[in-house]
Coordinates of C-alpha atoms in Angstrom, one line a residue:
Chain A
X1185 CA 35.3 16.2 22.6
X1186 CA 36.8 20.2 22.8
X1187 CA 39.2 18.6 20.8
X1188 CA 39.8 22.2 18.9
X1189 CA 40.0 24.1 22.1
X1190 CA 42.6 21.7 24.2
X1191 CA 45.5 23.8 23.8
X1192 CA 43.8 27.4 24.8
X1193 CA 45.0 28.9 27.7
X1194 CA 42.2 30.4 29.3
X1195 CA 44.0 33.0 31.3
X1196 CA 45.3 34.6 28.5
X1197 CA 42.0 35.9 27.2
X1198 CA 43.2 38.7 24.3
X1199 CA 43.3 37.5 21.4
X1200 CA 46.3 37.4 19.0
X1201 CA 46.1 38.9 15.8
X1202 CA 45.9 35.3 14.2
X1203 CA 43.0 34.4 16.0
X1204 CA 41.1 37.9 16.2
X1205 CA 41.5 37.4 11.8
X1206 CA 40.5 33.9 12.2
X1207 CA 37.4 35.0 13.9
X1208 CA 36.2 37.9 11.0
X1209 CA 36.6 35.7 8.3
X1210 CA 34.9 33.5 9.2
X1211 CA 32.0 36.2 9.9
X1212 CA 32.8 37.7 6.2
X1213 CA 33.0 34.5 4.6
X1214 CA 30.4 32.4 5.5
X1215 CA 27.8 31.8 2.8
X1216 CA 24.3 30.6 2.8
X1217 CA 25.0 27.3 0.1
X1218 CA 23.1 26.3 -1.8
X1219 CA 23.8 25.4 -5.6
X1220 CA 28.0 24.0 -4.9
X1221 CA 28.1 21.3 -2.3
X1222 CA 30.3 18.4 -3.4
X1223 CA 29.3 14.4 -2.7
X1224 CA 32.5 13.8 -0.2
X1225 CA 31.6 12.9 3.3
X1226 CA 32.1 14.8 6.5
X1227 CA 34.7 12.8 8.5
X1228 CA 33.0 12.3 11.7
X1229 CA 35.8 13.9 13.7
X1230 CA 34.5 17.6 12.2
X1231 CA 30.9 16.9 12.5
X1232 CA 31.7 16.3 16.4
X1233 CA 33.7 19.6 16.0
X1234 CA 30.5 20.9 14.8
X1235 CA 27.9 20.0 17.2
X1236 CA 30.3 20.7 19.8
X1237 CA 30.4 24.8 18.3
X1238 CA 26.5 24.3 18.5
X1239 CA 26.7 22.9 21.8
X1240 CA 28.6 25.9 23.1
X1241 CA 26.4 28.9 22.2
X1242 CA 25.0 31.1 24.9
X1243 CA 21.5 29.6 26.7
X1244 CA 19.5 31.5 28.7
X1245 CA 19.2 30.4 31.9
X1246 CA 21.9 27.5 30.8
X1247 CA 19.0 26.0 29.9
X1248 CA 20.5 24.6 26.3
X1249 CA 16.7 24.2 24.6
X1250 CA 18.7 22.4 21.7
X1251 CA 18.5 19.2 19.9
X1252 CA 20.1 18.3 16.5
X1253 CA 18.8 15.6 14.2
X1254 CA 22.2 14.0 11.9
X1255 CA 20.2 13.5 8.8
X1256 CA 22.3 11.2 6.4
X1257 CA 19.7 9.1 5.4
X1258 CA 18.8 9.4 1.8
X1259 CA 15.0 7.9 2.1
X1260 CA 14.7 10.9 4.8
X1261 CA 16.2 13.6 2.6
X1262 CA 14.3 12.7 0.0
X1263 CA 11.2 13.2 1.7
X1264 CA 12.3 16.6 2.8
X1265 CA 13.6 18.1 -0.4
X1266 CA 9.6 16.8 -1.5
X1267 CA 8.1 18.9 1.5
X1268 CA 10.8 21.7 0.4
X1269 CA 9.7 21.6 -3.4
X1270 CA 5.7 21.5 -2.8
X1271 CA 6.5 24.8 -0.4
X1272 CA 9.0 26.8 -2.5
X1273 CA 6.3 25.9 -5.8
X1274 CA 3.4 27.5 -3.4
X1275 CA 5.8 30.3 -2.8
X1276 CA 6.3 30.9 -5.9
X1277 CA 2.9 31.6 -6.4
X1278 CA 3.3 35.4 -5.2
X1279 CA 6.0 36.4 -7.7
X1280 CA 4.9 37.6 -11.2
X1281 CA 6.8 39.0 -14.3
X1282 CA 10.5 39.6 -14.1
X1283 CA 10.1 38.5 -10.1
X1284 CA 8.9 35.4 -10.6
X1285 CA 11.2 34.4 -13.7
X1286 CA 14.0 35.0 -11.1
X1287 CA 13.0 33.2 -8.2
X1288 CA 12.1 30.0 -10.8
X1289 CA 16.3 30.8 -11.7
X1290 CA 16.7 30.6 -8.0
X1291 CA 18.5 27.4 -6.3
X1292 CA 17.0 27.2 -2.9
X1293 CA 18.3 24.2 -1.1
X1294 CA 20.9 21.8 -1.6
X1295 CA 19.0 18.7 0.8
X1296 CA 19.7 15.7 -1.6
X1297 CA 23.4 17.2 -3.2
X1298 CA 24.6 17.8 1.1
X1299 CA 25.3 14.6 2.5
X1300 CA 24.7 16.0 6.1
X1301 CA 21.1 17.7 6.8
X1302 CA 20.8 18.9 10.5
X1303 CA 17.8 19.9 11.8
X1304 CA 17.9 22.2 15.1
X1305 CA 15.0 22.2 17.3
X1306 CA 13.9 23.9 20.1
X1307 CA 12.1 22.4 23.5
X1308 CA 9.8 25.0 25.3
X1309 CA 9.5 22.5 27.8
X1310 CA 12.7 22.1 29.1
X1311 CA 12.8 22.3 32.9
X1312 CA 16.4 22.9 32.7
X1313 CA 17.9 26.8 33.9
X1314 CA 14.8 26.9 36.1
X1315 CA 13.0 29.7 34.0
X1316 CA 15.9 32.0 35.1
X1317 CA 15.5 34.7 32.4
X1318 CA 12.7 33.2 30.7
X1319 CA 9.7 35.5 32.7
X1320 CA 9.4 38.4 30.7
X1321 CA 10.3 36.9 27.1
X1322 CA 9.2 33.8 26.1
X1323 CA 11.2 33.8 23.2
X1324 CA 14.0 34.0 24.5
X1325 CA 15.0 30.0 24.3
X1326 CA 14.5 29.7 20.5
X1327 CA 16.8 32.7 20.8
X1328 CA 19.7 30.6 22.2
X1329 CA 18.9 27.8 19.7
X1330 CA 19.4 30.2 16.9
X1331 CA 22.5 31.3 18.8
X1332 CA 23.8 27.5 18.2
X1333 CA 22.8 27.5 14.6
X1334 CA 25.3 30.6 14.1
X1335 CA 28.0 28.8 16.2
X1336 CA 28.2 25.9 13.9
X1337 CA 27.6 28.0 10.7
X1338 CA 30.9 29.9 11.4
X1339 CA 32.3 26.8 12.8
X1340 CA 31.7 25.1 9.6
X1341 CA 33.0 28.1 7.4
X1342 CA 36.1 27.6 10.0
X1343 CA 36.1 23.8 8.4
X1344 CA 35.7 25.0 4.5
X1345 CA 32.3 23.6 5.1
X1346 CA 28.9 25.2 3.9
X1347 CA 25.8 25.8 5.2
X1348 CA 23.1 26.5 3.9
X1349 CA 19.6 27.3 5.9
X1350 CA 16.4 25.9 4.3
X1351 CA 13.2 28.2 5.6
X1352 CA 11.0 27.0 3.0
X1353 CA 9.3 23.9 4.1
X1354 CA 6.0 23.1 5.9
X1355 CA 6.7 22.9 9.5
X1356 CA 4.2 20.4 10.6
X1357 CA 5.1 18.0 7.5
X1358 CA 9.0 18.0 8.4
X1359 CA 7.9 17.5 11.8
X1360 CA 6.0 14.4 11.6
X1361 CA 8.7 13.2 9.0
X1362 CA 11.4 13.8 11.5
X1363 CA 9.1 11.9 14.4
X1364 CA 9.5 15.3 16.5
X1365 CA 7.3 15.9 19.5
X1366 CA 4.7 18.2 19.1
X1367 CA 5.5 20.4 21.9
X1368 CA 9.1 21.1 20.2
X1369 CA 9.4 23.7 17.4
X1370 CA 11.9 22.9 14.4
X1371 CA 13.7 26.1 13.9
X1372 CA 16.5 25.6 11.6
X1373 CA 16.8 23.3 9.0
X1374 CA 20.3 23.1 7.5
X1375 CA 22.6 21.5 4.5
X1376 CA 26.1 21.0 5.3
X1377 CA 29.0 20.0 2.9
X1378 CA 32.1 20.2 1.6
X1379 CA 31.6 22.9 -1.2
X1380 CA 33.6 24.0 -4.8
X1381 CA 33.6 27.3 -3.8
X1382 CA 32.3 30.3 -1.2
X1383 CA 31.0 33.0 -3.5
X1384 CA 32.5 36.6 -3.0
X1385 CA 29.3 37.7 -2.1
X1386 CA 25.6 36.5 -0.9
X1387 CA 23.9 34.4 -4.0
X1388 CA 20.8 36.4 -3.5
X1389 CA 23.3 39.7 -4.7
X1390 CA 25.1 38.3 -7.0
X1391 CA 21.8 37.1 -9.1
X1392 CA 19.8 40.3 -8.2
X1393 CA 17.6 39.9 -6.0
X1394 CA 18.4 42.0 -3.8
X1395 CA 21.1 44.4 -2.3
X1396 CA 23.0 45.1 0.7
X1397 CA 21.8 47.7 3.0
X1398 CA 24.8 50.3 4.6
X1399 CA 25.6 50.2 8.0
X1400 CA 24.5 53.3 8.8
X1401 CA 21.0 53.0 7.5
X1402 CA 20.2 50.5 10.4
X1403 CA 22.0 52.6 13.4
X1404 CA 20.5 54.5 16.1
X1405 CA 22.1 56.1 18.9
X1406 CA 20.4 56.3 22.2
X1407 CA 17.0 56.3 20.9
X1408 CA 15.1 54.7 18.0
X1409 CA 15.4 57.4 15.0
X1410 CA 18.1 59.6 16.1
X1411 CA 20.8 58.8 13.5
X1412 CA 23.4 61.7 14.2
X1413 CA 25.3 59.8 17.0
X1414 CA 29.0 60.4 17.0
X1415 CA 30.3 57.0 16.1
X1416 CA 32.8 57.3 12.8
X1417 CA 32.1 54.4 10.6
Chain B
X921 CA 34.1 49.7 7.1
X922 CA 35.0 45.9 6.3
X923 CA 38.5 46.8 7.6
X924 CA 39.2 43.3 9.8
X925 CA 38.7 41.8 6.4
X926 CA 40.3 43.5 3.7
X927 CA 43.6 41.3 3.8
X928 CA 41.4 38.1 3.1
X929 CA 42.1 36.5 -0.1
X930 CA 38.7 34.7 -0.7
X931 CA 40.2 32.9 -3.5
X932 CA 41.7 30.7 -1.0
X933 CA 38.8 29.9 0.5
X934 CA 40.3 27.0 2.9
X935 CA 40.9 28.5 6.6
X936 CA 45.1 28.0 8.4
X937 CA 44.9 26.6 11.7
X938 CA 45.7 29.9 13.2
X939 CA 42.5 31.1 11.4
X940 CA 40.4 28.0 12.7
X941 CA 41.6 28.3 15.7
X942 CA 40.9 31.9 16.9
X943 CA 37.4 30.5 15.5
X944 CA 37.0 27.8 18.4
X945 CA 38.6 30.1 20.7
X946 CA 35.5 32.8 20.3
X947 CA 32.9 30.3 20.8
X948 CA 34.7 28.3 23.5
X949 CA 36.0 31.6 25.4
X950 CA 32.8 33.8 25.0
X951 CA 30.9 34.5 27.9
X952 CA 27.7 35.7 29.1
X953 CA 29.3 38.6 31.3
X954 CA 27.1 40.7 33.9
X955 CA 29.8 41.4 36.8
X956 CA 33.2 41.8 35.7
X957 CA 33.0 45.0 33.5
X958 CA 35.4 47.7 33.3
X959 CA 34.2 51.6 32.5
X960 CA 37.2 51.9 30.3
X961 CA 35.5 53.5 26.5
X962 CA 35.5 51.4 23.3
X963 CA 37.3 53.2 20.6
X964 CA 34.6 53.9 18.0
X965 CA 36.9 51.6 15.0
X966 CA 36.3 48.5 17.6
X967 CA 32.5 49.1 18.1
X968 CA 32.2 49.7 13.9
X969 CA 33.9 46.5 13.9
X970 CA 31.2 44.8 15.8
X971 CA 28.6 46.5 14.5
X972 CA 29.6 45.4 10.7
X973 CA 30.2 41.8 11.9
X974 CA 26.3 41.8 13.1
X975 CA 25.4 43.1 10.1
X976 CA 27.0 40.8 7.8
X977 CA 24.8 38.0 9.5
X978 CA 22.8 35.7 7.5
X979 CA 19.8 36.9 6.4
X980 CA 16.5 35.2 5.3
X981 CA 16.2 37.0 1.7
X982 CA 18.9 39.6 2.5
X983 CA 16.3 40.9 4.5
X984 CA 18.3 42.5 7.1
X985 CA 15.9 43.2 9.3
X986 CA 18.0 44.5 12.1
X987 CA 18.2 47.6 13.6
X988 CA 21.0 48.6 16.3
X989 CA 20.5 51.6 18.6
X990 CA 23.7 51.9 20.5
X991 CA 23.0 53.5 23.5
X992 CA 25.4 55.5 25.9
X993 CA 23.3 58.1 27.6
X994 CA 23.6 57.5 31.3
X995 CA 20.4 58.5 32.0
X996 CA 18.8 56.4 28.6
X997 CA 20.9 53.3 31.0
X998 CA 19.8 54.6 34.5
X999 CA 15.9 54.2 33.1
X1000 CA 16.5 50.6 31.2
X1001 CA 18.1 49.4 34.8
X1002 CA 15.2 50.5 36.6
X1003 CA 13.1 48.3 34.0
X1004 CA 15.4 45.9 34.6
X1005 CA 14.9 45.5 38.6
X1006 CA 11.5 45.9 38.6
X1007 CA 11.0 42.8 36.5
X1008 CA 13.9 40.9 38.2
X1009 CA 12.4 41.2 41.7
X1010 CA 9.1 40.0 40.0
X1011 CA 10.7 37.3 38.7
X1012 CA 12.4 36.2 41.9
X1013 CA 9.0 35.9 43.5
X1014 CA 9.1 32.3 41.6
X1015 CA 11.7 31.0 43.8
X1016 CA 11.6 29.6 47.3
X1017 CA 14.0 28.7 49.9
X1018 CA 18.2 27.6 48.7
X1019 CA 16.8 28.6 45.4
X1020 CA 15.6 32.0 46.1
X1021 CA 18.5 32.5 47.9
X1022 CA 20.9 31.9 45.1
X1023 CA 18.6 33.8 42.6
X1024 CA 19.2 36.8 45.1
X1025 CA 23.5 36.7 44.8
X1026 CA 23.2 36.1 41.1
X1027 CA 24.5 39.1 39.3
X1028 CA 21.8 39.4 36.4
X1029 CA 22.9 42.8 34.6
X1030 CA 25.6 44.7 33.6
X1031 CA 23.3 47.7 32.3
X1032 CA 25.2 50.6 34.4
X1033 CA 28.4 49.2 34.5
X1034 CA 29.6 48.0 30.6
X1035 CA 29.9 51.6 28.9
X1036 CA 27.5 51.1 26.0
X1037 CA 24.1 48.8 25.9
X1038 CA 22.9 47.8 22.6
X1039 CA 19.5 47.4 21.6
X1040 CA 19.0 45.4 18.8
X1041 CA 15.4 45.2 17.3
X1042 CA 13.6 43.4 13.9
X1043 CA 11.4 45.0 11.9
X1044 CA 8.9 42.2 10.7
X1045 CA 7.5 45.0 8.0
X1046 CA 10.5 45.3 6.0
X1047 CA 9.9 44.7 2.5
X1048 CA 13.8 44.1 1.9
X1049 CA 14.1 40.4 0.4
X1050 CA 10.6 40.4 -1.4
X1051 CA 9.3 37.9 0.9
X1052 CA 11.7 35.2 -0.2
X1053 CA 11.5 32.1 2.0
X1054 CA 9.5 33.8 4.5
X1055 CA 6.0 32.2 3.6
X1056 CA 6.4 28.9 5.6
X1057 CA 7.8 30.3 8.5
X1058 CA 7.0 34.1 10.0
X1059 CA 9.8 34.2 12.7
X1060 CA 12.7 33.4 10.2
X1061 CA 13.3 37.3 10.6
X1062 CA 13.9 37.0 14.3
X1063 CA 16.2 33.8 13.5
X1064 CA 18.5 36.3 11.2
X1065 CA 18.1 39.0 13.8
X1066 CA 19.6 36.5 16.3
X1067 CA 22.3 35.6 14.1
X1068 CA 23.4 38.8 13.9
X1069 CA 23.5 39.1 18.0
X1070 CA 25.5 36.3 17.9
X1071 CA 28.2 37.1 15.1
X1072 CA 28.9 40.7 17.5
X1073 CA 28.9 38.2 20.6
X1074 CA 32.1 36.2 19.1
X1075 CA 33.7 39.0 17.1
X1076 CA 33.3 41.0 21.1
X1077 CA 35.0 38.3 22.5
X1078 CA 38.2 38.1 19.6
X1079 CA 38.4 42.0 20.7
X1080 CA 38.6 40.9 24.5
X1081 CA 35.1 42.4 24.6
X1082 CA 32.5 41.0 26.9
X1083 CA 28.9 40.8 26.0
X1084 CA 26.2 40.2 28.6
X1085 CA 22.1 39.4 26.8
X1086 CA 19.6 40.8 29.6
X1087 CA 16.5 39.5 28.8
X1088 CA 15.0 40.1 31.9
X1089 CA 13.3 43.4 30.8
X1090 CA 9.6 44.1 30.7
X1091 CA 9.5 44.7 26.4
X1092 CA 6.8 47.5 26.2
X1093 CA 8.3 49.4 28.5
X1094 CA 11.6 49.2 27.1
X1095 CA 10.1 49.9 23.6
X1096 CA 8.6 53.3 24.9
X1097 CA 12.0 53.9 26.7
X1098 CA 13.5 53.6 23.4
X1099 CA 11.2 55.3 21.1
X1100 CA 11.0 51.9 19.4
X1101 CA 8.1 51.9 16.4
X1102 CA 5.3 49.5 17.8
X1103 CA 5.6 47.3 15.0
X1104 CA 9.2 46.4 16.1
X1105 CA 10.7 44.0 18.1
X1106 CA 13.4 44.2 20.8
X1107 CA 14.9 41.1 19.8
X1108 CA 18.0 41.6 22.3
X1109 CA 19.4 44.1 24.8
X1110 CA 23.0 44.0 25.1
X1111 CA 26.0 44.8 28.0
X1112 CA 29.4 45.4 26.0
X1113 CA 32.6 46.5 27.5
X1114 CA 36.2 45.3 28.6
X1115 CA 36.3 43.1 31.6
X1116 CA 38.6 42.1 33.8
X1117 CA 38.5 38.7 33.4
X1118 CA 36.5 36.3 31.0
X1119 CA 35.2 33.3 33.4
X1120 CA 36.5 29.4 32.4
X1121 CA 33.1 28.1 32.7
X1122 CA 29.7 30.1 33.0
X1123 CA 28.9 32.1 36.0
X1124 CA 25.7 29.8 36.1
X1125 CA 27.6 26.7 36.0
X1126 CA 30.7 28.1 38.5
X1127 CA 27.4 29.7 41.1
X1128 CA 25.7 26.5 41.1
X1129 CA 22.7 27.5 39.4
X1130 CA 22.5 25.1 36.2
X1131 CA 24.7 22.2 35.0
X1132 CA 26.0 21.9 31.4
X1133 CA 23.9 19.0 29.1
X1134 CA 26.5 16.6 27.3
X1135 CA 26.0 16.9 23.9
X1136 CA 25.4 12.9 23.3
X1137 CA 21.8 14.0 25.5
X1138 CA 20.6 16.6 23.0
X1139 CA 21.7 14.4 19.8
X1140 CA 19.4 12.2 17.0
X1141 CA 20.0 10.3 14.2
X1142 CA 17.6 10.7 11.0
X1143 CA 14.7 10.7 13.4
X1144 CA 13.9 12.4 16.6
X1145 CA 14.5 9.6 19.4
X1146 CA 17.1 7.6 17.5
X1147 CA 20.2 7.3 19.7
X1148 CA 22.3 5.1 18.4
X1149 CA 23.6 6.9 15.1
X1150 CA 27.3 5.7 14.1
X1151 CA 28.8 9.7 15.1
X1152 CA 32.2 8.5 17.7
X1153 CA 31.8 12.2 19.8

């Protein structure tokens, strides 16, 4: 494994202009996918790649509360795009007029057109890291599980492969599906595939739903509500 | 802002290998760093940089629940340490004998020494993203908060910037500390400055402490509990 890190030489740790670019693209580029995944297979060599990101994001305590379920198999999918559809028709529920005739427009998972589904859990449980860090937020391990979700999404991106995250399913159905122990919570639930394209901007834009906030409508400086701090943006 | 980016041809949308590769370099070479910061400043067009890299996170709805309050008031730091050491000696209390003694040499916090902290809340309120693919699932804004702590993380590290996540910190206290609106939370409290060196392994790992998982121990195949999936790793 490490395959895609053999040849870095630790001791040199800035970055080259290359690799600092390589780095914000993938940040600017990545997409949430959901409506242009393509049938071709992930070659197992970038799947490990994958993981091995996922593997590699920051744990509290070192504790790595992770576990990934490879989800290829079509019986399964189809049972969670069902779980999916039931959930996002219940959610559609709270939408009326103009709203709701957009969300019905709205493409909201790719789970049977993906031919890799991952789902990312997170065990509370695990005795691992000793509870270093873990005393005054208990949080904090789901945390570094969504920290490996974001490792592999820009890892993926890296890979000209998309993700996209489905939120809208019912948790206790997909975890009885998935066989997953109760004490464990299933926090992401992801598509991955070789796409026909990474949209210029966010889908959710592009149709309308919704905008992007500025920068500087979401910065503080020092304390919560002073927003004439000196940094030029 | 958006400066890193506006070379990228997103036309192209498949990454060179010099692109992937500074990819793999930030999540292999990032670092949880609390003891090798430097006081040197960070030129305000770095810290836009990272700032705009959370922000362009994933978000559940483009919801961007984020907030950022970067803080660089000594005296704002000197109070959030104290927070910090109070709950750190409560926490050590857990420990007994070699283990207590290690906790004790572990450096937990770079809070005084990195030259800006940065407090990064969610507001659970905001009505950005019409509720879309929030119903099933009420932490899915903490999730995109998260991703956005960990897009900064890896863009810090491809500007030979280290990070270091403190969550030992009693929250209410840190909330009133930072004027933060009760009906936030302080997802993450952040360390960021140049360091002198960026560690090959984690401190954890290098003190001792905790021992990295292989990934083959955290992996399933179409069910939680199925081992023996066809992925060579």
């Amino acid at each position: 494994m490490n395959m895609a890190c053999a040849n870095i030489d630790t001791r040199e740790h800035r970055f080259s202009e290359a690799d600092r670019r390589g780095v914000y693209r993938a940040i600017y580029e990545r997409r949430d996918v959901r409506s242009s995944f393509k049938p071709d297979e992930i070659p197992d060599e970038v799947l490990a790649r994958l993981l091995d990101a996922a593997h590699h994001a920051p744990s509290v305590g070192l504790m790595q509360p992770w576990g990934f379920i490879v989800i290829r198999d079509g019986k399964v999918r189809q049972t969670v795009y069902e779980i999916f559809d039931r959930a996002s028709r219940a959610a559609a529920q709270i939408y009326t007029a103009d709203r709701r005739a957009m969300y019905d427009t709205l493409k909201l998972a790719g789970i049977l057109e993906a031919p890799v589904n991952l789902c990312v859990t997170c065990d509370h449980g695990r005795r691992k890291g000793s509870g270093l860090g873990r005393q005054t937020d208990t949080a904090v391990d789901i945390y570094s599980t969504v920290c490996a979700v974001q490792n592999l999404w820009l890892a993926a991106r890296a890979e000209s492969l998309g993700v996209g995250w489905v939120s809208i399913l019912d948790l206790e159905e997909l975890k009885t599906t998935l066989g997953i122990p109760a004490a464990l919570t299933p926090v992401a639930y992801l598509c991955i595939g070789y796409v026909s394209q990474f949209r210029p901007q966010p889908e959710l834009e592009e149709k309308g739903w919704e905008s992007r906030e500025k920068l500087s409508s979401v910065l503080h400086f020092d304390r919560w509500g002073v927003r004439d701090g000196d940094l030029q943006l």
